[in-house]
Amino acid sequence: MSHAGSLFAEHALLPGGWARDVLLEWDEHGRLSAVRPASPAPAGVAVAGGPLLPGMPNLHSHAFQRAFAGLTEFRGLDAGAEHDSFWSWRKLMYRFAGVLTPDQLRDIATALYVEMLEAGYTSVCEFHYVHHDRDGLPYADDATLSSCLVEAAVRAGIGLTLLPVLYQTSGFGGRAPTDGQRRFIRSTDDMLHLLERLKPLCKRHGARLGLAPHSLRAVPPDALTQAVRGLQAIDPTAPIHIHIAEQTGEVDACLAWSGQRPVQWLLDHAPVDERWCLVHATHMTPDEYQRAARSGAVAGICPSTEANLGDGIFDMTAWRSQGGRWGIGSDSHACVNAAEELMLLEYSQRLATRQRNVLARDGEQDVATAMTLDTVLGGAQASGRAIGGLALGQQADFVVLDAQHPLLRELPTPQAMLSAHVFASHRRSAVGGVWVGGRLRVHAGTHPLAEETSQAFIAARSELLSSEP
Ligand code: NGQ
Ligand code: ZN
C-alpha cells in the first residue's frame, strides 16, 4: 500500500514539456492528485534534488534471460550452426529455459527488477513463456512460475503487466513443437484458465494482466483468434503483445506459408488496435509501416537486444511519419538501463540515416526530452496501466536525476541535464531517486534490497549454470 505524499521540483518534465516550480501531490493509492505550479516551494514539502522525469515503462522483458547475459557472446557455441545468429542464440537460450527452477526465476527476476528501478524503469511488461516443469508437465499449481514473477515485482516494488505467453507450434503451418519448447506449450483453453487463475492475484497486487501470443510462428490462426476472443471476455481492454517480424527468416517463412509478410498477415487476420504491442516489428515494408502505425498499436522496440541478436534496424522515421506510437523494452537484458536504450535507439537511426538528432520532435524540443515523452506514452499504452507521465490520475511514478552528478552539475538547463544523462552518463548513472506509486524505491541511486538480491541472483545463476546440460 502507498501513502499520500508530495514533492516539489524546480524542473519537471510534464506531458507538454518542461515546467518550472512544480508541486506534485498523490493520494493513498499512489495516484497523482495534483500537478501544479507553486512558487516558492510550499513549507514542509520535500524538494527534488534535480530534474524530475516521468518513470519509464519497460515494455518487454523475459526476466530469466538476465541470468545468462554476457554468456552467449562466444562464436560457435552452437556446433551445428553455419554462423552465429539469432537462431543459434535461441538454442543456447533454450538450454537455460529448460532447467530453470521456480526459486531461481524468483531470485533472478527480483534482482533484475531492483536493477531496473535503479536504472530508471518504474514498471515492466513481463512476456512470460516458461510455464511448465523441466519435463514439460504442468506444475500442480499451473500459476507457479507466473506467481514467482508477481512476487518478484511486489518485493522489488516495480509496477507489473504480466503477459502469459501462448505457445503451440515451432513454425508456420502448425509445425510440432521441439523438445526445447516443451515448457512453453499449452492449449488455448489452458491459457484462458491460467488467465482466470491469475486475474485475482494480479488485481490484489495492482498488476495488469494481458496476453502474449508468442509469435505467428508459435500460434496458429485459430488459436490466435480464440485466445484473443477469450481475453476479450475476461477483460476487453487488456494488453496483447506479440513478437513479430524480428528476423528476415521469419518473414520468408511467413511468405512461404501464407503469401503474406507477418505484419501484413496479422493486420489482415487479427483485430489489431490500441491494445496491441508489436514487439520488434523490425522488418516491414512502407505499406506495413503505414498500416501498423495507423492501427494505433505500439511498436515495442528493444534497442540493445535487437543489436545484440543482429535483428536489423527499425525505421523510426517511417513509423513516426505515420503517427506511430512506440516504447522501449530491455527484452533479453544484455543492458538494463533506460537511458542507454534511448541512446542506442537514437544512434541506430543516426547510423542508418547519416543524420543527427533524428528522434527530436518538430521544432522546439531536444532529442532526449522528445524520446522520454514518447517512450513514456507508448510504454504506458502497451502496459495497460495509468503510467503515462506526470499528470492527474496517473500513478506517481517518477525519477529524480542527481543534479550533483559530475556530468550534470552546473549545467544551465534541465534539457542539458537530461541529455547528459541519456547520452553521456552511463558509466555512473545519474538516477538519484525513484518513486513508484508514490513510494520511494530507490534513494541516492540505490535500492535497499540491491545487495541482498544481487547475492541471491549470483547464487541462482551459479546453480543454473551447473545444471545446464
Ligand atoms: C524469446 N526473444 O521468446 O525469448 C525470443 C526468442 C523466439 C527475442 N525474440 C525466441 N528477442 O522468438 O522464437
Ligand atoms: Zn521477446
Short mmCIF file of C-alpha atoms and ligand atoms in Angstrom, two decimals:
data_model
loop_
_atom_site.label_atom_id
_atom_site.label_comp_id
_atom_site.label_asym_id
_atom_site.label_seq_id
_atom_site.Cartn_x
_atom_site.Cartn_y
_atom_site.Cartn_z
CA MET A 1 0.00 0.00 0.00
CA SER A 2 1.08 3.52 -0.66
CA HIS A 3 0.85 6.66 1.39
CA ALA A 4 -0.29 10.04 0.25
CA GLY A 5 2.61 12.40 -0.28
CA SER A 6 4.05 15.33 -2.13
CA LEU A 7 7.22 16.57 -3.78
CA PHE A 8 8.33 19.90 -5.17
CA ALA A 9 10.61 20.13 -8.21
CA GLU A 10 12.28 23.16 -9.67
CA HIS A 11 12.16 21.46 -13.08
CA ALA A 12 9.67 18.75 -14.03
CA LEU A 13 9.06 17.07 -17.38
CA LEU A 14 5.27 17.21 -17.78
CA PRO A 15 3.44 15.71 -20.79
CA GLY A 16 3.59 19.09 -22.55
CA GLY A 17 7.28 19.70 -21.85
CA TRP A 18 9.48 21.11 -19.12
CA ALA A 19 7.83 23.20 -16.43
CA ARG A 20 9.31 25.25 -13.58
CA ASP A 21 8.40 25.07 -9.89
CA VAL A 22 6.00 22.17 -9.93
CA LEU A 23 4.28 20.66 -6.92
CA LEU A 24 3.25 17.01 -7.18
CA GLU A 25 0.74 15.52 -4.76
CA TRP A 26 -0.51 11.97 -4.67
CA ASP A 27 -3.21 10.12 -2.80
CA GLU A 28 -3.10 6.96 -0.69
CA HIS A 29 -3.48 4.85 -3.85
CA GLY A 30 -0.29 6.36 -5.23
CA ARG A 31 -2.15 8.33 -7.90
CA LEU A 32 -1.28 11.91 -8.73
CA SER A 33 -3.94 14.19 -7.26
CA ALA A 34 -2.24 17.50 -8.11
CA VAL A 35 0.41 18.61 -10.59
CA ARG A 36 0.56 22.38 -10.38
CA PRO A 37 2.82 25.40 -10.32
CA ALA A 38 3.85 26.51 -6.85
CA SER A 39 6.41 29.18 -6.14
CA PRO A 40 8.17 29.27 -3.80
CA ALA A 41 8.22 25.65 -2.61
CA PRO A 42 5.47 25.24 0.00
CA ALA A 43 6.82 24.84 3.52
CA GLY A 44 7.28 21.27 4.71
CA VAL A 45 7.27 19.72 1.23
CA ALA A 46 10.32 17.70 0.17
CA VAL A 47 12.32 19.22 -2.68
CA ALA A 48 13.68 17.10 -5.56
CA GLY A 49 17.47 17.22 -5.86
CA GLY A 50 17.42 17.58 -9.64
CA PRO A 51 15.17 17.44 -12.70
CA LEU A 52 12.05 15.31 -12.26
CA LEU A 53 11.20 12.84 -15.04
CA PRO A 54 8.24 10.55 -15.57
CA GLY A 55 9.10 6.93 -14.72
CA MET A 56 9.99 4.85 -17.76
CA PRO A 57 7.92 1.75 -18.56
CA ASN A 58 9.94 -1.23 -19.77
CA LEU A 59 7.55 -2.80 -22.23
CA HIS A 60 9.32 -6.08 -22.96
CA SER A 61 11.09 -8.43 -20.57
CA HIS A 62 11.96 -12.11 -20.37
CA ALA A 63 13.30 -11.95 -16.82
CA PHE A 64 15.12 -15.29 -16.74
CA GLN A 65 17.35 -14.24 -19.64
CA ARG A 66 19.22 -11.85 -17.32
CA ALA A 67 20.93 -14.92 -15.83
CA PHE A 68 22.96 -15.59 -18.98
CA ALA A 69 23.63 -12.02 -20.10
CA GLY A 70 27.16 -11.94 -21.43
CA LEU A 71 27.45 -15.70 -21.73
CA THR A 72 26.39 -16.05 -25.35
CA GLU A 73 29.00 -13.71 -26.83
CA PHE A 74 31.31 -16.55 -27.94
CA ARG A 75 31.43 -17.74 -31.51
CA GLY A 76 30.45 -21.28 -32.34
CA LEU A 77 28.75 -22.39 -29.12
CA ASP A 78 26.10 -23.96 -31.31
CA ALA A 79 28.21 -26.55 -33.12
CA GLY A 80 25.52 -27.20 -35.75
CA ALA A 81 25.22 -23.60 -36.92
CA GLU A 82 26.81 -22.30 -40.11
CA HIS A 83 27.36 -18.94 -38.44
CA ASP A 84 26.16 -17.44 -35.17
CA SER A 85 22.76 -15.81 -35.41
CA PHE A 86 19.52 -15.17 -33.60
CA TRP A 87 18.69 -18.84 -34.15
CA SER A 88 21.93 -20.20 -32.70
CA TRP A 89 21.50 -17.82 -29.73
CA ARG A 90 17.99 -19.20 -29.27
CA LYS A 91 19.33 -22.74 -28.95
CA LEU A 92 21.57 -21.59 -26.10
CA MET A 93 18.69 -19.69 -24.51
CA TYR A 94 16.53 -22.84 -24.60
CA ARG A 95 19.19 -24.71 -22.62
CA PHE A 96 18.74 -22.25 -19.74
CA ALA A 97 14.96 -22.15 -20.10
CA GLY A 98 14.96 -25.94 -19.96
CA VAL A 99 16.42 -26.22 -16.46
CA LEU A 100 15.22 -23.09 -14.65
CA THR A 101 13.52 -23.71 -11.28
CA PRO A 102 10.80 -21.56 -9.68
CA ASP A 103 13.16 -20.37 -6.92
CA GLN A 104 15.77 -19.40 -9.47
CA LEU A 105 13.22 -17.50 -11.53
CA ARG A 106 12.03 -15.63 -8.44
CA ASP A 107 15.57 -14.69 -7.41
CA ILE A 108 16.69 -13.72 -10.90
CA ALA A 109 13.57 -11.62 -11.50
CA THR A 110 13.73 -9.88 -8.13
CA ALA A 111 17.34 -8.82 -8.67
CA LEU A 112 16.54 -7.77 -12.23
CA TYR A 113 13.60 -5.63 -11.15
CA VAL A 114 15.76 -3.99 -8.49
CA GLU A 115 18.31 -3.22 -11.21
CA MET A 116 15.57 -1.85 -13.43
CA LEU A 117 14.37 0.50 -10.71
CA GLU A 118 17.91 1.74 -10.13
CA ALA A 119 18.17 2.31 -13.87
CA GLY A 120 15.04 4.46 -14.08
CA TYR A 121 12.39 1.92 -15.09
CA THR A 122 9.34 2.10 -12.86
CA SER A 123 7.31 -0.68 -14.48
CA VAL A 124 7.78 -3.75 -16.61
CA CYS A 125 5.77 -5.89 -19.04
CA GLU A 126 6.80 -9.47 -18.43
CA PHE A 127 6.38 -11.62 -21.54
CA HIS A 128 6.38 -14.89 -19.71
CA TYR A 129 6.54 -18.20 -21.54
CA VAL A 130 8.25 -20.77 -19.30
CA HIS A 131 5.13 -22.30 -17.74
CA HIS A 132 5.80 -25.97 -17.01
CA ASP A 133 8.31 -28.08 -15.11
CA ARG A 134 11.53 -29.38 -16.61
CA ASP A 135 9.77 -32.36 -18.13
CA GLY A 136 7.22 -30.12 -19.78
CA LEU A 137 4.47 -31.18 -17.36
CA PRO A 138 2.20 -28.60 -15.73
CA TYR A 139 3.06 -27.78 -12.11
CA ALA A 140 0.45 -28.85 -9.55
CA ASP A 141 -0.37 -25.17 -9.41
CA ASP A 142 -0.35 -24.07 -13.03
CA ALA A 143 0.44 -20.49 -11.94
CA THR A 144 3.66 -21.47 -10.15
CA LEU A 145 6.12 -19.62 -12.37
CA SER A 146 3.80 -16.69 -13.10
CA SER A 147 3.38 -16.23 -9.35
CA CYS A 148 7.16 -16.07 -8.92
CA LEU A 149 7.21 -13.05 -11.24
CA VAL A 150 4.40 -11.33 -9.36
CA GLU A 151 6.24 -11.94 -6.08
CA ALA A 152 9.45 -10.57 -7.56
CA ALA A 153 7.76 -7.39 -8.79
CA VAL A 154 5.99 -6.84 -5.48
CA ARG A 155 9.19 -7.34 -3.48
CA ALA A 156 11.23 -5.03 -5.69
CA GLY A 157 8.38 -2.52 -5.86
CA ILE A 158 8.17 -2.21 -9.62
CA GLY A 159 4.84 -1.90 -11.49
CA LEU A 160 3.91 -5.03 -13.43
CA THR A 161 1.98 -6.02 -16.52
CA LEU A 162 2.01 -9.81 -16.64
CA LEU A 163 1.67 -11.29 -20.11
CA PRO A 164 1.39 -15.08 -20.02
CA VAL A 165 2.51 -16.41 -23.36
CA LEU A 166 0.58 -18.69 -25.67
CA TYR A 167 2.94 -21.05 -27.48
CA GLN A 168 1.85 -24.07 -29.51
CA THR A 169 4.00 -24.70 -32.59
CA SER A 170 7.61 -24.45 -33.72
CA GLY A 171 6.85 -22.84 -37.04
CA PHE A 172 4.23 -21.69 -39.53
CA GLY A 173 1.71 -24.25 -40.74
CA GLY A 174 1.30 -26.00 -37.40
CA ARG A 175 4.79 -27.49 -37.08
CA ALA A 176 5.07 -29.63 -33.96
CA PRO A 177 6.94 -28.01 -31.07
CA THR A 178 10.53 -29.06 -30.41
CA ASP A 179 11.78 -30.62 -27.21
CA GLY A 180 13.42 -27.30 -26.29
CA GLN A 181 9.95 -25.73 -26.28
CA ARG A 182 8.31 -28.32 -24.01
CA ARG A 183 7.97 -25.96 -21.05
CA PHE A 184 6.13 -23.31 -23.11
CA ILE A 185 3.37 -25.33 -24.73
CA ARG A 186 -0.28 -25.11 -23.71
CA SER A 187 -3.68 -25.29 -25.30
CA THR A 188 -5.77 -22.19 -25.77
CA ASP A 189 -8.24 -23.39 -23.11
CA ASP A 190 -5.40 -23.94 -20.65
CA MET A 191 -4.22 -20.42 -21.35
CA LEU A 192 -7.64 -18.95 -20.66
CA HIS A 193 -7.81 -20.94 -17.41
CA LEU A 194 -4.42 -19.61 -16.41
CA LEU A 195 -5.60 -16.06 -17.06
CA GLU A 196 -8.68 -16.63 -14.89
CA ARG A 197 -6.46 -18.05 -12.18
CA LEU A 198 -4.05 -15.08 -12.36
CA LYS A 199 -6.70 -12.37 -12.51
CA PRO A 200 -7.33 -12.06 -8.75
CA LEU A 201 -3.63 -12.37 -7.94
CA CYS A 202 -2.76 -9.52 -10.30
CA LYS A 203 -5.64 -7.42 -9.07
CA ARG A 204 -4.54 -7.83 -5.46
CA HIS A 205 -1.09 -6.50 -6.30
CA GLY A 206 -2.05 -3.71 -8.68
CA ALA A 207 -0.60 -5.61 -11.64
CA ARG A 208 -2.27 -5.62 -15.06
CA LEU A 209 -2.89 -8.93 -16.75
CA GLY A 210 -2.71 -9.33 -20.51
CA LEU A 211 -1.88 -11.96 -23.07
CA ALA A 212 1.07 -12.61 -25.35
CA PRO A 213 0.59 -14.84 -28.37
CA HIS A 214 4.34 -15.53 -28.70
CA SER A 215 4.60 -15.03 -32.46
CA LEU A 216 2.89 -16.15 -35.65
CA ARG A 217 5.46 -18.96 -35.70
CA ALA A 218 4.20 -20.24 -32.37
CA VAL A 219 0.45 -19.61 -32.55
CA PRO A 220 -1.71 -20.95 -35.40
CA PRO A 221 -4.51 -18.75 -36.76
CA ASP A 222 -7.42 -20.48 -34.98
CA ALA A 223 -5.67 -20.40 -31.64
CA LEU A 224 -4.87 -16.71 -32.11
CA THR A 225 -8.49 -15.90 -32.84
CA GLN A 226 -9.80 -17.95 -29.91
CA ALA A 227 -7.25 -16.62 -27.43
CA VAL A 228 -7.91 -13.01 -28.34
CA ARG A 229 -11.67 -13.63 -28.09
CA GLY A 230 -11.25 -15.37 -24.75
CA LEU A 231 -9.19 -12.50 -23.41
CA GLN A 232 -11.80 -10.06 -24.62
CA ALA A 233 -14.37 -11.83 -22.43
CA ILE A 234 -12.04 -11.67 -19.41
CA ASP A 235 -11.01 -8.04 -19.91
CA PRO A 236 -11.93 -6.18 -23.11
CA THR A 237 -9.13 -3.65 -22.80
CA ALA A 238 -6.33 -5.99 -21.70
CA PRO A 239 -2.97 -5.57 -23.46
CA ILE A 240 -1.94 -8.04 -26.17
CA HIS A 241 1.74 -8.33 -27.08
CA ILE A 242 3.24 -10.36 -29.90
CA HIS A 243 6.78 -10.80 -31.28
CA ILE A 244 6.64 -10.02 -34.98
CA ALA A 245 8.92 -9.72 -37.99
CA GLU A 246 12.09 -9.63 -35.92
CA GLN A 247 14.11 -11.76 -38.30
CA THR A 248 14.13 -11.93 -42.10
CA GLY A 249 13.97 -15.73 -41.72
CA GLU A 250 10.57 -15.30 -40.08
CA VAL A 251 9.39 -13.01 -42.88
CA ASP A 252 10.48 -15.53 -45.53
CA ALA A 253 8.82 -18.43 -43.75
CA CYS A 254 5.59 -16.46 -43.35
CA LEU A 255 5.61 -15.56 -47.05
CA ALA A 256 6.15 -19.21 -47.96
CA TRP A 257 3.28 -20.25 -45.71
CA SER A 258 0.68 -17.60 -46.46
CA GLY A 259 1.92 -15.42 -49.30
CA GLN A 260 1.95 -12.53 -46.84
CA ARG A 261 4.54 -10.93 -44.62
CA PRO A 262 3.99 -11.31 -40.85
CA VAL A 263 2.77 -7.78 -40.15
CA GLN A 264 0.54 -7.84 -43.24
CA TRP A 265 -0.89 -11.18 -42.19
CA LEU A 266 -1.52 -10.01 -38.64
CA LEU A 267 -3.24 -6.81 -39.71
CA ASP A 268 -5.49 -8.79 -42.05
CA HIS A 269 -6.37 -11.57 -39.61
CA ALA A 270 -6.38 -10.10 -36.09
CA PRO A 271 -8.19 -7.12 -34.53
CA VAL A 272 -5.01 -5.08 -34.09
CA ASP A 273 -5.71 -1.82 -32.27
CA GLU A 274 -4.51 0.26 -29.28
CA ARG A 275 -4.40 -2.82 -27.05
CA TRP A 276 -1.65 -4.34 -29.12
CA CYS A 277 2.09 -4.08 -28.83
CA LEU A 278 4.04 -5.26 -31.87
CA VAL A 279 7.34 -6.30 -30.35
CA HIS A 280 10.32 -5.59 -32.65
CA ALA A 281 8.38 -5.28 -35.95
CA THR A 282 11.84 -4.80 -37.42
CA HIS A 283 11.14 -5.87 -40.97
CA MET A 284 8.22 -4.00 -42.50
CA THR A 285 7.54 -2.55 -45.93
CA PRO A 286 6.42 1.09 -46.26
CA ASP A 287 2.84 -0.16 -46.53
CA GLU A 288 3.21 -2.18 -43.33
CA TYR A 289 4.70 0.83 -41.52
CA GLN A 290 1.70 2.85 -42.57
CA ARG A 291 -1.00 0.32 -41.73
CA ALA A 292 0.55 -0.83 -38.46
CA ALA A 293 1.10 2.75 -37.26
CA ARG A 294 -2.48 3.70 -38.15
CA SER A 295 -3.86 0.71 -36.24
CA GLY A 296 -2.92 2.51 -33.01
CA ALA A 297 -0.69 -0.36 -31.87
CA VAL A 298 2.56 0.42 -30.09
CA ALA A 299 5.87 -0.65 -31.62
CA GLY A 300 7.84 -2.36 -28.87
CA ILE A 301 11.42 -1.56 -29.73
CA CYS A 302 14.22 -3.29 -27.82
CA PRO A 303 17.36 -1.46 -28.96
CA SER A 304 20.05 -3.33 -27.01
CA THR A 305 18.60 -6.79 -27.65
CA GLU A 306 17.93 -6.09 -31.32
CA ALA A 307 21.56 -5.03 -31.68
CA ASN A 308 22.79 -7.96 -29.61
CA LEU A 309 20.85 -10.51 -31.66
CA GLY A 310 21.61 -8.93 -35.02
CA ASP A 311 17.95 -8.32 -35.84
CA GLY A 312 18.14 -5.24 -38.04
CA ILE A 313 17.08 -1.63 -37.62
CA PHE A 314 13.54 -0.40 -37.09
CA ASP A 315 12.83 2.64 -39.26
CA MET A 316 11.71 5.26 -36.77
CA THR A 317 11.35 7.90 -39.46
CA ALA A 318 8.84 5.80 -41.40
CA TRP A 319 6.99 4.91 -38.21
CA ARG A 320 6.81 8.42 -36.77
CA SER A 321 5.79 9.95 -40.08
CA GLN A 322 2.61 7.83 -39.85
CA GLY A 323 1.96 8.89 -36.25
CA GLY A 324 3.23 5.55 -34.91
CA ARG A 325 3.49 5.12 -31.14
CA TRP A 326 6.46 3.39 -29.62
CA GLY A 327 8.12 2.37 -26.39
CA ILE A 328 11.25 0.55 -25.31
CA GLY A 329 11.94 -2.83 -23.77
CA SER A 330 15.11 -4.41 -22.43
CA ASP A 331 13.97 -7.87 -23.58
CA SER A 332 16.98 -10.19 -23.06
CA HIS A 333 18.58 -7.78 -20.56
CA ALA A 334 22.01 -7.61 -22.07
CA CYS A 335 21.53 -3.99 -20.99
CA VAL A 336 19.36 -2.86 -18.07
CA ASN A 337 19.37 0.91 -18.38
CA ALA A 338 16.55 3.07 -19.71
CA ALA A 339 18.85 5.93 -20.69
CA GLU A 340 21.15 3.64 -22.65
CA GLU A 341 18.27 2.12 -24.57
CA LEU A 342 17.23 5.60 -25.69
CA MET A 343 20.79 6.40 -26.68
CA LEU A 344 21.11 3.17 -28.66
CA LEU A 345 17.82 3.78 -30.42
CA GLU A 346 18.82 7.28 -31.49
CA TYR A 347 22.26 6.01 -32.53
CA SER A 348 20.79 3.22 -34.67
CA GLN A 349 18.80 5.87 -36.54
CA ARG A 350 21.87 8.08 -36.95
CA LEU A 351 23.87 5.18 -38.34
CA ALA A 352 21.11 4.27 -40.77
CA THR A 353 20.26 7.79 -41.94
CA ARG A 354 23.61 9.56 -41.55
CA GLN A 355 21.80 12.37 -39.74
CA ARG A 356 21.77 13.56 -36.12
CA ASN A 357 19.02 14.19 -33.57
CA VAL A 358 16.65 12.08 -35.62
CA LEU A 359 14.14 11.48 -32.83
CA ALA A 360 13.67 15.09 -31.81
CA ARG A 361 10.17 16.42 -32.24
CA ASP A 362 9.45 19.03 -34.87
CA GLY A 363 10.57 22.40 -33.73
CA GLU A 364 11.35 23.07 -30.19
CA GLN A 365 12.44 20.04 -28.22
CA ASP A 366 15.75 18.37 -27.67
CA VAL A 367 16.06 14.72 -28.61
CA ALA A 368 16.36 13.28 -25.09
CA THR A 369 13.23 15.10 -23.94
CA ALA A 370 11.26 14.05 -27.01
CA MET A 371 12.32 10.41 -26.67
CA THR A 372 11.48 10.35 -22.97
CA LEU A 373 7.99 11.73 -23.51
CA ASP A 374 7.25 9.48 -26.50
CA THR A 375 8.50 6.36 -24.74
CA VAL A 376 6.54 7.01 -21.58
CA LEU A 377 3.31 7.43 -23.54
CA GLY A 378 3.85 4.38 -25.73
CA GLY A 379 5.08 2.30 -22.80
CA ALA A 380 2.04 3.26 -20.74
CA GLN A 381 -0.31 2.31 -23.55
CA ALA A 382 1.39 -1.05 -24.02
CA SER A 383 1.35 -1.67 -20.26
CA GLY A 384 -2.36 -1.01 -19.95
CA ARG A 385 -1.70 0.91 -16.75
CA ALA A 386 -2.11 4.55 -15.75
CA ILE A 387 1.57 5.34 -16.01
CA GLY A 388 1.52 7.87 -18.80
CA GLY A 389 3.54 10.63 -17.16
CA LEU A 390 3.24 13.41 -14.62
CA ALA A 391 -0.44 14.21 -14.96
CA LEU A 392 -3.55 14.00 -12.81
CA GLY A 393 -4.86 10.48 -12.29
CA GLN A 394 -1.65 8.79 -13.39
CA GLN A 395 0.46 6.75 -10.98
CA ALA A 396 3.07 8.77 -9.12
CA ASP A 397 5.93 7.01 -10.92
CA PHE A 398 8.89 9.29 -11.35
CA VAL A 399 12.64 9.63 -11.34
CA VAL A 400 14.76 12.43 -9.96
CA LEU A 401 18.11 12.97 -11.62
CA ASP A 402 21.01 13.80 -9.37
CA ALA A 403 21.90 17.39 -10.21
CA GLN A 404 25.14 16.92 -8.24
CA HIS A 405 26.35 14.17 -10.55
CA PRO A 406 29.60 15.42 -12.10
CA LEU A 407 28.17 15.33 -15.61
CA LEU A 408 25.09 17.31 -14.63
CA ARG A 409 26.41 19.75 -12.05
CA GLU A 410 26.06 23.41 -13.03
CA LEU A 411 24.57 22.62 -16.42
CA PRO A 412 22.29 25.52 -17.31
CA THR A 413 19.03 23.74 -18.17
CA PRO A 414 17.12 20.56 -17.34
CA GLN A 415 17.26 19.70 -21.06
CA ALA A 416 21.05 19.75 -20.91
CA MET A 417 20.97 17.58 -17.77
CA LEU A 418 18.63 15.03 -19.34
CA SER A 419 20.77 14.98 -22.50
CA ALA A 420 23.86 14.33 -20.41
CA HIS A 421 22.01 11.58 -18.59
CA VAL A 422 20.92 9.88 -21.83
CA PHE A 423 23.99 10.42 -23.98
CA ALA A 424 26.89 10.71 -21.59
CA SER A 425 26.37 9.43 -18.05
CA HIS A 426 26.16 5.69 -18.35
CA ARG A 427 29.45 4.82 -16.63
CA ARG A 428 27.84 6.12 -13.49
CA SER A 429 24.11 6.60 -13.64
CA ALA A 430 22.68 10.00 -12.81
CA VAL A 431 19.47 8.48 -11.45
CA GLY A 432 19.03 9.76 -7.91
CA GLY A 433 15.59 8.87 -6.51
CA VAL A 434 12.91 6.62 -7.99
CA TRP A 435 9.29 6.62 -6.83
CA VAL A 436 6.69 4.04 -7.84
CA GLY A 437 3.07 4.72 -6.96
CA GLY A 438 4.29 7.48 -4.67
CA ARG A 439 6.69 5.23 -2.75
CA LEU A 440 10.39 5.94 -2.72
CA ARG A 441 12.02 2.75 -4.01
CA VAL A 442 15.49 3.98 -4.93
CA HIS A 443 17.29 6.51 -2.79
CA ALA A 444 20.55 8.18 -3.89
CA GLY A 445 20.75 5.72 -6.78
CA THR A 446 20.45 2.63 -4.59
CA HIS A 447 17.61 0.24 -3.87
CA PRO A 448 17.67 -1.01 -0.27
CA LEU A 449 17.48 -4.63 -1.50
CA ALA A 450 20.27 -4.23 -4.06
CA GLU A 451 22.96 -6.09 -2.15
CA GLU A 452 20.76 -8.90 -0.87
CA THR A 453 19.01 -9.55 -4.17
CA SER A 454 22.28 -9.42 -6.08
CA GLN A 455 23.72 -12.14 -3.82
CA ALA A 456 20.64 -14.29 -4.41
CA PHE A 457 20.94 -13.66 -8.15
CA ILE A 458 24.56 -14.82 -8.19
CA ALA A 459 23.65 -17.97 -6.29
CA ALA A 460 20.73 -18.71 -8.63
CA ARG A 461 22.90 -18.12 -11.69
CA SER A 462 25.61 -20.47 -10.39
CA GLU A 463 23.03 -23.14 -9.75
CA LEU A 464 21.52 -22.64 -13.19
CA LEU A 465 24.91 -22.81 -14.89
CA SER A 466 25.83 -26.01 -13.13
CA SER A 467 22.54 -27.70 -14.02
CA GLU A 468 22.53 -26.53 -17.65
CA PRO A 469 23.21 -29.60 -19.85
C1 NGQ B 1 12.08 -15.10 -26.85
N1 NGQ B 1 13.41 -13.39 -27.92
O1 NGQ B 1 10.96 -15.58 -26.82
O2 NGQ B 1 12.78 -15.00 -25.84
C2 NGQ B 1 12.60 -14.54 -28.16
C3 NGQ B 1 13.39 -15.60 -28.86
C4 NGQ B 1 11.81 -16.69 -30.47
C5 NGQ B 1 13.52 -12.46 -28.84
N2 NGQ B 1 12.80 -12.57 -29.89
C6 NGQ B 1 12.62 -16.81 -29.22
N3 NGQ B 1 14.33 -11.44 -28.69
O3 NGQ B 1 11.49 -15.58 -30.91
O4 NGQ B 1 11.49 -17.74 -31.01
ZN ZN B 2 10.98 -11.10 -26.59
#
